[in-house]
CSV table of C-alpha atoms and ligand atoms in Angstrom, one decimal:
chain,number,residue,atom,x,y,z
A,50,UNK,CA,-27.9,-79.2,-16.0
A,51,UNK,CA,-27.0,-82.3,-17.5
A,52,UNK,CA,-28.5,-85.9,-17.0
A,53,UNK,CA,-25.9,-87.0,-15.1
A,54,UNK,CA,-25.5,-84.1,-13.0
A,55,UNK,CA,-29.5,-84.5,-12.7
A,56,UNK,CA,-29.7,-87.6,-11.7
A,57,UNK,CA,-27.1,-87.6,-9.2
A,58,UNK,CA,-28.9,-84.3,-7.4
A,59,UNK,CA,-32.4,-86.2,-7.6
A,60,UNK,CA,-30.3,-89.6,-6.0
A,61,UNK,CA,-28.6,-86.6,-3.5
A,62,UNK,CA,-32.7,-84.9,-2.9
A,63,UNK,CA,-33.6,-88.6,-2.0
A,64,UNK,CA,-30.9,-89.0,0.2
A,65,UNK,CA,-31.7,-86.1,2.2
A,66,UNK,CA,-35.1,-86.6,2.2
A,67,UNK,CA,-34.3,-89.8,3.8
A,68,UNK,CA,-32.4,-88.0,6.7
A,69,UNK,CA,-28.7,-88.0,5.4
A,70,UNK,CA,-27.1,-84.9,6.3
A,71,UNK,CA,-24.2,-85.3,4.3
A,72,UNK,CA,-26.5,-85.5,0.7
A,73,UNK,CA,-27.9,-82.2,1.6
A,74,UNK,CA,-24.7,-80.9,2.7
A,75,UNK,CA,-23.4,-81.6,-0.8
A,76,UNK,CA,-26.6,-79.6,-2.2
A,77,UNK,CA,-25.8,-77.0,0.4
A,78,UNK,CA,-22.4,-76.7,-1.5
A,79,UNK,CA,-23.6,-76.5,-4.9
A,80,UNK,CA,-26.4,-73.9,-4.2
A,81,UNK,CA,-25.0,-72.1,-1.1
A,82,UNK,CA,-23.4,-69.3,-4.0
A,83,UNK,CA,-26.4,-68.4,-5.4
A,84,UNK,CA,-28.3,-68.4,-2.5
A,85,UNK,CA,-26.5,-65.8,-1.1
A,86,UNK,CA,-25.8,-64.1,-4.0
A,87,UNK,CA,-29.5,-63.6,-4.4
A,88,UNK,CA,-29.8,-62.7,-0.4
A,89,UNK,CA,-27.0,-60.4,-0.8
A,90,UNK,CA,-28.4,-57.9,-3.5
A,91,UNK,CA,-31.9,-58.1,-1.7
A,92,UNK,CA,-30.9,-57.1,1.3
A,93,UNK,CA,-27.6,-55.3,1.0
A,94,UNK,CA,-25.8,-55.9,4.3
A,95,UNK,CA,-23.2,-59.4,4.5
A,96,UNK,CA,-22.8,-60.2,7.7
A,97,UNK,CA,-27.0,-60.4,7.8
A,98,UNK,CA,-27.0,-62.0,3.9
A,99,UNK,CA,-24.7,-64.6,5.7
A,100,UNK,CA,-26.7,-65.4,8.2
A,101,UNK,CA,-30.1,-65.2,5.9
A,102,UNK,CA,-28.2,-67.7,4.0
A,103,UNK,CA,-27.5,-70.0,6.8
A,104,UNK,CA,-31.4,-69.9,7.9
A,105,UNK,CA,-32.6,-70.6,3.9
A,106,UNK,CA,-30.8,-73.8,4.0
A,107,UNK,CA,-32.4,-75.0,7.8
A,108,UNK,CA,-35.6,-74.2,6.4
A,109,UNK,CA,-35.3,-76.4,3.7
A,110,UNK,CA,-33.9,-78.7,5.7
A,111,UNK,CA,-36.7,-78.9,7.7
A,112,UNK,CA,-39.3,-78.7,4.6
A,113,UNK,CA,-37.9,-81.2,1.9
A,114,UNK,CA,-40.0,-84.0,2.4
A,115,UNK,CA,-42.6,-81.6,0.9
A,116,UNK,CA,-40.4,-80.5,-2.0
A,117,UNK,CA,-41.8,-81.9,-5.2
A,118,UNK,CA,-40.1,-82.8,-8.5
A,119,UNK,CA,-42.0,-80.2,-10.6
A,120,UNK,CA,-40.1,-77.2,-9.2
A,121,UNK,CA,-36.7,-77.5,-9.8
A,122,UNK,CA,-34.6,-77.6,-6.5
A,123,UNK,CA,-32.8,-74.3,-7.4
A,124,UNK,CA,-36.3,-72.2,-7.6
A,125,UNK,CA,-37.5,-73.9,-4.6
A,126,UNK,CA,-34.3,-72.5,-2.8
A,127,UNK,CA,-35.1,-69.5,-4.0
A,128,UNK,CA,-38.6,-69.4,-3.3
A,129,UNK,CA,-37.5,-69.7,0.4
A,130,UNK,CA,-34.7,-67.0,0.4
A,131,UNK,CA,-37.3,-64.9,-1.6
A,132,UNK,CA,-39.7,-65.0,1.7
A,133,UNK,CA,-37.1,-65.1,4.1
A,134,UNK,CA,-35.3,-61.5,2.5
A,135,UNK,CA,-38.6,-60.0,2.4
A,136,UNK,CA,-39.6,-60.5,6.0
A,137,UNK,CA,-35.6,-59.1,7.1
A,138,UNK,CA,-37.0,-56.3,4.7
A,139,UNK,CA,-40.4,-56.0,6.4
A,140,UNK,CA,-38.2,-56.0,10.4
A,141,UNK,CA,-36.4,-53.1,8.9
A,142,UNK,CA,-39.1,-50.9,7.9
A,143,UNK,CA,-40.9,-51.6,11.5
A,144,UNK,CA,-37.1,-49.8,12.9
A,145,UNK,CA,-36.9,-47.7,10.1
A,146,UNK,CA,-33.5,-48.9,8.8
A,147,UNK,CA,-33.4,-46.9,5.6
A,148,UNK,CA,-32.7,-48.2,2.0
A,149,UNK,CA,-28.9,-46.2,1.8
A,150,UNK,CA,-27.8,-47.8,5.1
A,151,UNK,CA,-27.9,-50.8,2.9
A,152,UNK,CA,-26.5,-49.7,0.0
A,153,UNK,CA,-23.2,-48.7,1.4
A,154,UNK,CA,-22.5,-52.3,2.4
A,155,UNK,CA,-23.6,-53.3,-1.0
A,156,UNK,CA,-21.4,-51.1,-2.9
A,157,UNK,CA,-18.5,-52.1,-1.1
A,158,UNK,CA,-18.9,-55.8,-1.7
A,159,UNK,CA,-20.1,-55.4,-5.7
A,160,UNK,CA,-17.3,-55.4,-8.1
A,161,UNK,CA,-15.1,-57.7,-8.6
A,162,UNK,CA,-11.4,-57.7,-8.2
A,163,UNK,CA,-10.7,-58.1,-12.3
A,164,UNK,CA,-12.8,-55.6,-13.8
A,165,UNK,CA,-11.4,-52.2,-15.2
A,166,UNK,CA,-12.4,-49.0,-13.4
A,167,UNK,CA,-15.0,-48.1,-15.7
A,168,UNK,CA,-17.0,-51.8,-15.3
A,169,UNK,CA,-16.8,-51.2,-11.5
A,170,UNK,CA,-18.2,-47.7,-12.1
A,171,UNK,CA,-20.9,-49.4,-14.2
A,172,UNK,CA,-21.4,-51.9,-11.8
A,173,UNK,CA,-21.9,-49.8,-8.8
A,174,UNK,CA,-24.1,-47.6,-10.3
A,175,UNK,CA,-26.5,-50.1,-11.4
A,176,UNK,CA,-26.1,-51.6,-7.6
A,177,UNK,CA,-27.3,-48.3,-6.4
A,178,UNK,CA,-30.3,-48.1,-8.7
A,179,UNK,CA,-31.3,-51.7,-7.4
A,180,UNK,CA,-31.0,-50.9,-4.0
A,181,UNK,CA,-33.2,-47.8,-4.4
A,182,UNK,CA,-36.2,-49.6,-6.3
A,183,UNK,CA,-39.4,-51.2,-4.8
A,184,UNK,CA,-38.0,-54.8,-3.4
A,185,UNK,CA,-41.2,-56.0,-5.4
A,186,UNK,CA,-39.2,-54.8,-8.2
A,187,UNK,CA,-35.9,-55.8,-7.6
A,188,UNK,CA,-36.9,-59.5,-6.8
A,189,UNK,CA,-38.5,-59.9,-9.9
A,190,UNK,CA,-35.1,-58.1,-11.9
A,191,UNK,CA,-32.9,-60.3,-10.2
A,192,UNK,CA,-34.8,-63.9,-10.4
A,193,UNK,CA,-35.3,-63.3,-14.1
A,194,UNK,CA,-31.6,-61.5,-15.5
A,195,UNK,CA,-29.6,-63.0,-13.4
A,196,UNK,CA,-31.6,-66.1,-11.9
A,197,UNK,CA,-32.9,-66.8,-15.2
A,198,UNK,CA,-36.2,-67.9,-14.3
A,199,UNK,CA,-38.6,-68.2,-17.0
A,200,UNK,CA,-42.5,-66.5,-17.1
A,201,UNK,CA,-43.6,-69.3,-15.5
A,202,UNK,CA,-40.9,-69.9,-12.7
A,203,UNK,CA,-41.5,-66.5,-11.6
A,204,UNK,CA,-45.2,-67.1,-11.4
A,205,UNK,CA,-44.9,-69.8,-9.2
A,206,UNK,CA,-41.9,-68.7,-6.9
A,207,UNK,CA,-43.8,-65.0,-6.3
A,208,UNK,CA,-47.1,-66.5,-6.2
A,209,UNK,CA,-48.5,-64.2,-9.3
A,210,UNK,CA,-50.0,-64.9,-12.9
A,211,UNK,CA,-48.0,-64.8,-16.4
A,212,UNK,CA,-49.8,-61.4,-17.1
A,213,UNK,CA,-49.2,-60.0,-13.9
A,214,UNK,CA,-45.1,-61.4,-14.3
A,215,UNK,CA,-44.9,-59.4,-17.4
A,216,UNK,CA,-46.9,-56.5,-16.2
A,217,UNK,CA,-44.6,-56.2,-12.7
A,218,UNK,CA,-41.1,-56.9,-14.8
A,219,UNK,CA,-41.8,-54.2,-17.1
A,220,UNK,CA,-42.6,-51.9,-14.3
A,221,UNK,CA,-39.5,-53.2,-12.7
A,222,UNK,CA,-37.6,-52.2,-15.8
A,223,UNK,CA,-39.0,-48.9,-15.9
A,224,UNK,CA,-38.2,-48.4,-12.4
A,225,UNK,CA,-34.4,-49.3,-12.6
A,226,UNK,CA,-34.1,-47.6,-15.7
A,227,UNK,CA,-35.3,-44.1,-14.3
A,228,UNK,CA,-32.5,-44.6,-11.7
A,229,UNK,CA,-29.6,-46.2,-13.7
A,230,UNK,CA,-29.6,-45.5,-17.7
A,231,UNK,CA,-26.9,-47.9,-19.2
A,232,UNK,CA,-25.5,-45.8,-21.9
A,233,UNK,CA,-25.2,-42.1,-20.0
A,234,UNK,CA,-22.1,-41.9,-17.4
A,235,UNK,CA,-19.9,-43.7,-19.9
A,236,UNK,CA,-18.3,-40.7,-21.3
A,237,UNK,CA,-17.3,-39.3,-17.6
A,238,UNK,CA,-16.6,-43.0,-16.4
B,61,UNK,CA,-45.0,-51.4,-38.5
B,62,UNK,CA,-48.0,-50.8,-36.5
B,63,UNK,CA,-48.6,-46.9,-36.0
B,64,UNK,CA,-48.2,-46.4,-32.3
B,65,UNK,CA,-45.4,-46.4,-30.0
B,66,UNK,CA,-44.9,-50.0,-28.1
B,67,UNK,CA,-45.8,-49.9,-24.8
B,68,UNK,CA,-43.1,-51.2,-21.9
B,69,UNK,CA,-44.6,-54.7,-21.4
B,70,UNK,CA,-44.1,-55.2,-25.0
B,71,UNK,CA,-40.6,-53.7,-25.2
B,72,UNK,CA,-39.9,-55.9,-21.9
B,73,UNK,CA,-41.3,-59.3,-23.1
B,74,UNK,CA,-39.6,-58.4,-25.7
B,75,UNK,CA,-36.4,-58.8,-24.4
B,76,UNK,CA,-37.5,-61.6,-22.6
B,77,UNK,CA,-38.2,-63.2,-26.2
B,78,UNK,CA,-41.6,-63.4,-24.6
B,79,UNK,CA,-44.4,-62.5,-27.2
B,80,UNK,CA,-46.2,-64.6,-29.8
B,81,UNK,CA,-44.5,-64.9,-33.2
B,82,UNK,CA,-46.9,-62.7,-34.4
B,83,UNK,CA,-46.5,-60.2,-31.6
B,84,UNK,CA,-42.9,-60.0,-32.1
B,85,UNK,CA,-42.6,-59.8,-35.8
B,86,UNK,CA,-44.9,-56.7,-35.6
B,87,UNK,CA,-42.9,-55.4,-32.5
B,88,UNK,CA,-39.5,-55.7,-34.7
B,89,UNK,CA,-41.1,-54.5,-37.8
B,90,UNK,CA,-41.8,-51.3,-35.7
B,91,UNK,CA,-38.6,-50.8,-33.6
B,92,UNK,CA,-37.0,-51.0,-37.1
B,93,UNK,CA,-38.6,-47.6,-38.6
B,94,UNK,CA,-39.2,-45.7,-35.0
B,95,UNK,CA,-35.9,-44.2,-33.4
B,96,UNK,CA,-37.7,-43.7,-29.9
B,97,UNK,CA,-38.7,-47.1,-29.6
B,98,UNK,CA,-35.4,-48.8,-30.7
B,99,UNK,CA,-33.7,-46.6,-28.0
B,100,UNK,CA,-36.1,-48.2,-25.4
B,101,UNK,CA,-35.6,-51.4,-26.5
B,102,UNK,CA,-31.5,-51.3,-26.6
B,103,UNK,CA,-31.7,-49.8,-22.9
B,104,UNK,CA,-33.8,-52.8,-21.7
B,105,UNK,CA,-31.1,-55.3,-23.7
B,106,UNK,CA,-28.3,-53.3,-22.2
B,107,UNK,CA,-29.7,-53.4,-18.7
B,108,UNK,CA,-30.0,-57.2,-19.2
B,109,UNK,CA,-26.4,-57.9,-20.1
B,110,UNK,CA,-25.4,-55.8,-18.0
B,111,UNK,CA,-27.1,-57.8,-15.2
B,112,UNK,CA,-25.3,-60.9,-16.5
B,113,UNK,CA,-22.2,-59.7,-15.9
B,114,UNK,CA,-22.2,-58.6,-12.2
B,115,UNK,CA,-20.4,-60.7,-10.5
B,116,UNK,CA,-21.9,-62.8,-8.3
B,117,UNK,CA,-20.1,-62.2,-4.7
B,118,UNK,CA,-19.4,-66.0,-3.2
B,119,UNK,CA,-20.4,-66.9,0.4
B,120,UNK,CA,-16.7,-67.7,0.9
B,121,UNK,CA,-16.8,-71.2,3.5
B,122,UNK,CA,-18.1,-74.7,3.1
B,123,UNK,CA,-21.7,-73.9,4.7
B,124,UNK,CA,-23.2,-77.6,4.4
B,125,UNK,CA,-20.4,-78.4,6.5
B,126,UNK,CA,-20.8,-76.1,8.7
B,127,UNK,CA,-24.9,-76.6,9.1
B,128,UNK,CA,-24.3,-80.9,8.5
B,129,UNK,CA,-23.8,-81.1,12.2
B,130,UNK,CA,-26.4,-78.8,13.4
B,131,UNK,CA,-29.7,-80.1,11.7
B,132,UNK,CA,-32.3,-81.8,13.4
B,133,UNK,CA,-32.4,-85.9,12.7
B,134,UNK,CA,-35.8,-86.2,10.8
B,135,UNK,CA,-38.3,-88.2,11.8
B,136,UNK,CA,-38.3,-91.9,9.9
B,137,UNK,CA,-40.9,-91.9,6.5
B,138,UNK,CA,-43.6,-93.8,7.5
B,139,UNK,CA,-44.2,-96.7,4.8
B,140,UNK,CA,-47.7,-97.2,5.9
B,141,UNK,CA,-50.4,-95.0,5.0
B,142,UNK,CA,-52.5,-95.7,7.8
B,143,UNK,CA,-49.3,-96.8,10.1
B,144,UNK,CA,-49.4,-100.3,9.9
B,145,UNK,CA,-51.1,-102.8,11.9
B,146,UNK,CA,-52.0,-101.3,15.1
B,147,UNK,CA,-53.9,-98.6,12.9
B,148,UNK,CA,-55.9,-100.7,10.9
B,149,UNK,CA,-57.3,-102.1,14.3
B,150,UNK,CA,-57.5,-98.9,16.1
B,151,UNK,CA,-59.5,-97.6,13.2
B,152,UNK,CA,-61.8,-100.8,13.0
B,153,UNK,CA,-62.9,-100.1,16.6
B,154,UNK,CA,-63.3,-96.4,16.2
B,155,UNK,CA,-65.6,-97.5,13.3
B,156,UNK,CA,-67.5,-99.7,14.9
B,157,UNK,CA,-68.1,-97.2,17.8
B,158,UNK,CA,-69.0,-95.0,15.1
B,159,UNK,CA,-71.6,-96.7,13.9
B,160,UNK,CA,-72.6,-98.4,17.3
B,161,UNK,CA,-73.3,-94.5,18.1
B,162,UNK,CA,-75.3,-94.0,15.6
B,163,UNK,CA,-77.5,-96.3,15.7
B,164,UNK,CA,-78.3,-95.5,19.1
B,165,UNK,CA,-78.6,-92.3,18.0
B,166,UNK,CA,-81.2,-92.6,15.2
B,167,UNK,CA,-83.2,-95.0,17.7
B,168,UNK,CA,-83.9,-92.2,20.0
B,169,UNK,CA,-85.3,-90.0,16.7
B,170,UNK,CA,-86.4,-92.4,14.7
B,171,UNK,CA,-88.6,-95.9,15.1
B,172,UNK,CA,-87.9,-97.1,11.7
B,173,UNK,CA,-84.8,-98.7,12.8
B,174,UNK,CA,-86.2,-102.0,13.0
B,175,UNK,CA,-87.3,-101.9,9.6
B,176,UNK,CA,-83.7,-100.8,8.7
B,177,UNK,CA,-81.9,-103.9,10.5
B,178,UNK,CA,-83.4,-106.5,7.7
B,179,UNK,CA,-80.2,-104.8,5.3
B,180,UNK,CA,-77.6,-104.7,7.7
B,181,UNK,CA,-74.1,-103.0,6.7
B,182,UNK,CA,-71.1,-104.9,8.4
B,183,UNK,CA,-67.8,-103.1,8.7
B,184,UNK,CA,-65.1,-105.5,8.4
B,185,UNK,CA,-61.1,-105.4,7.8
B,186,UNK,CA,-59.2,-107.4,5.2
B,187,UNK,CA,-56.7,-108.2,8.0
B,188,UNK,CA,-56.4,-112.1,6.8
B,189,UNK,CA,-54.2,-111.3,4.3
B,190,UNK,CA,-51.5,-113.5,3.1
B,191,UNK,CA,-49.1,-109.8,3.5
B,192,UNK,CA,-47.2,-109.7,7.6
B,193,UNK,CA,-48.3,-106.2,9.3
B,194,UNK,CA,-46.2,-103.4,7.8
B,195,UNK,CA,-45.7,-104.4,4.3
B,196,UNK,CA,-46.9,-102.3,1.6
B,197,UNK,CA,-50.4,-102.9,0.9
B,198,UNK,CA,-50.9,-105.7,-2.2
B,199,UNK,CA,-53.9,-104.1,-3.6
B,200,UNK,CA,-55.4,-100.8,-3.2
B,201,UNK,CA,-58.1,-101.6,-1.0
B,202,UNK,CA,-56.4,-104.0,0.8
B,203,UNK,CA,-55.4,-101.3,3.4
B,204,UNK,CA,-59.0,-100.0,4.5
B,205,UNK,CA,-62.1,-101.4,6.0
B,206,UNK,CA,-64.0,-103.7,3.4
B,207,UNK,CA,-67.2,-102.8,3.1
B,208,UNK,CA,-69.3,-106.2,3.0
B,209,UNK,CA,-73.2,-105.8,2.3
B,210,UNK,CA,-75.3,-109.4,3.5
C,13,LIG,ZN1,-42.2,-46.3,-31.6
């Protein structure tokens, strides 16, 4: 992020903290993507990813005044949609909603509208795999490829130690990798 | 090259450009002579960019306007630590009954109170200052009960 972009979110944190809707609406805006985004792939079904979304945002509503400066708002965010997917994860199992219901809706909604045939193969594929792995697993894959958290971001949004982080993400890797090998399927795609 | 294989945390920190230089200068000098372990370690950098170019699907509507009407007004920040004037004397009396207690207390148990009385302790509150109830507080301590030994 750049200063200026920085310091305008920290004026636009302040704001809301304060009570002024329309500051956190404009933070709603600018995070609202990747909130979902992350919601989506954790969860696999939209309309309920849309909803999640919706409920991440109250919440932090609600809790901002206790936000502090050393996480950085977009981690925080996360943090929250993080808990809020695993207990929509944790209702399922108690109705035993299976993992490939899920994944239908998820590979439906993956790819998008530009990529050749072959990427959306790719894509789906690797979709699959995430929807079939521990959702231990795939919350620590997606915070750190496509979240970009660092060791130390991921320790404090999933409540775990550096050497446990690099311990689970390895696993992780393992895991996906034993469902969705990058370089086979490429010859047939 | 070291002369076993790399285990997955190292091939995955790897990746992450997570290990000491030292770690990863050995880690390289390895994957450069062993076959097995340079597969590994391209399937872990291949799964990464492949993350990176998923796309990401968007919500598709304005949802801070949708929610901007719907949340709750929040409660005004309180300036005051201790919530201003009416506090500090709420808390002054409370104290005083405190210790008014307990001195009762200790002169059912105890017949050394007498003695005790010659170095009385008297709670008192900075409230003549020259700040008007509500303002921040000037000094640290101004805020709380002074304590005043005689
Ligand atoms: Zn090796």
């Amino acid at each position: 992020m750049r200063d200026e972009d920085a310091l305008r979110e920290a004026a636009e944190i302040a704001r809301a903290r304060a009570g002024d809707t329309g500051a956190f609406a404009a933070l709603v805006c600018r995070y609202q993507d990747r909130v979902f985004g992350f919601v989506l792939r954790m969860i696999g079904v939209r309309e309920e990813a849309m909803e999640l979304t919706q409920d991440v945002f109250l919440k932090a509503w609600t809790a901002l005044p206790d936000w502090r400066p050393e996480a950085r708002l977009s981690t925080w965010l996360l943090q929250i949609a993080r808990n809020a997917a695993l207990d929509v994860l944790r209702r399922r199992e108690r109705v035993g909603f299976t993992a490939l219901e899920a994944l239908a809706e998820v590979a439906d909604t993956a790819p998008g509208p530009d990529e050749n045939y072959a990427g959306r193969q790719r894509q789906g594929r690797l979709i699959d795999a995430l929807a079939q792995i521990a959702p231990e697993h795939r919350e620590i894959l997606l915070l750190r490829e496509i979240e970009d958290l660092s060791y130390a971001e991921l320790g404090a949004t999933l409540g775990l130690s550096e050497g446990t982080v690099k311990s689970r993400l390895a696993r992780a890797r393992a895991a996906l990798l034993a469902r969705y090998r990058p370089f086979a399927g490429d010859a047939d795609d | 090259m070291t002369e076993t294989c790399l285990d997955l945390e190292t091939l995955s920190a790897l990746v992450d450009g997570a290990l000491t230089t030292t770690a990863e200068r050995e880690a390289r000098a390895h994957v450069a002579c062993c076959p097995a372990c340079g597969l590994r370690l391209n399937e872990m950098r291949q799964l990464s960019e492949d993350f990176h170019v998923l796309p990401t699907p968007p919500l598709g509507f304005d949802l801070g306007a949708r929610i901007e009407t719907r949340l709750p007004s929040r409660p005004a920040p309180r300036r005051h630590l201790w919530g201003g004037w009416s506090s500090l004397v709420a808390l002054a009396g409370a104290a005083a009954a405190l210790v008014l207690g307990l001195r009762l207390g200790m002169s059912l148990v105890s017949d050394d109170v007498g003695r005790e009385a010659t170095t009385p302790v008297v709670l008192a509150m900075s409230v003549f200052d020259a700040v008007p109830p509500g303002n921040l507080c000037p000094r640290p301590d101004a805020c709380f009960l002074a304590r005043v030994s005689r």
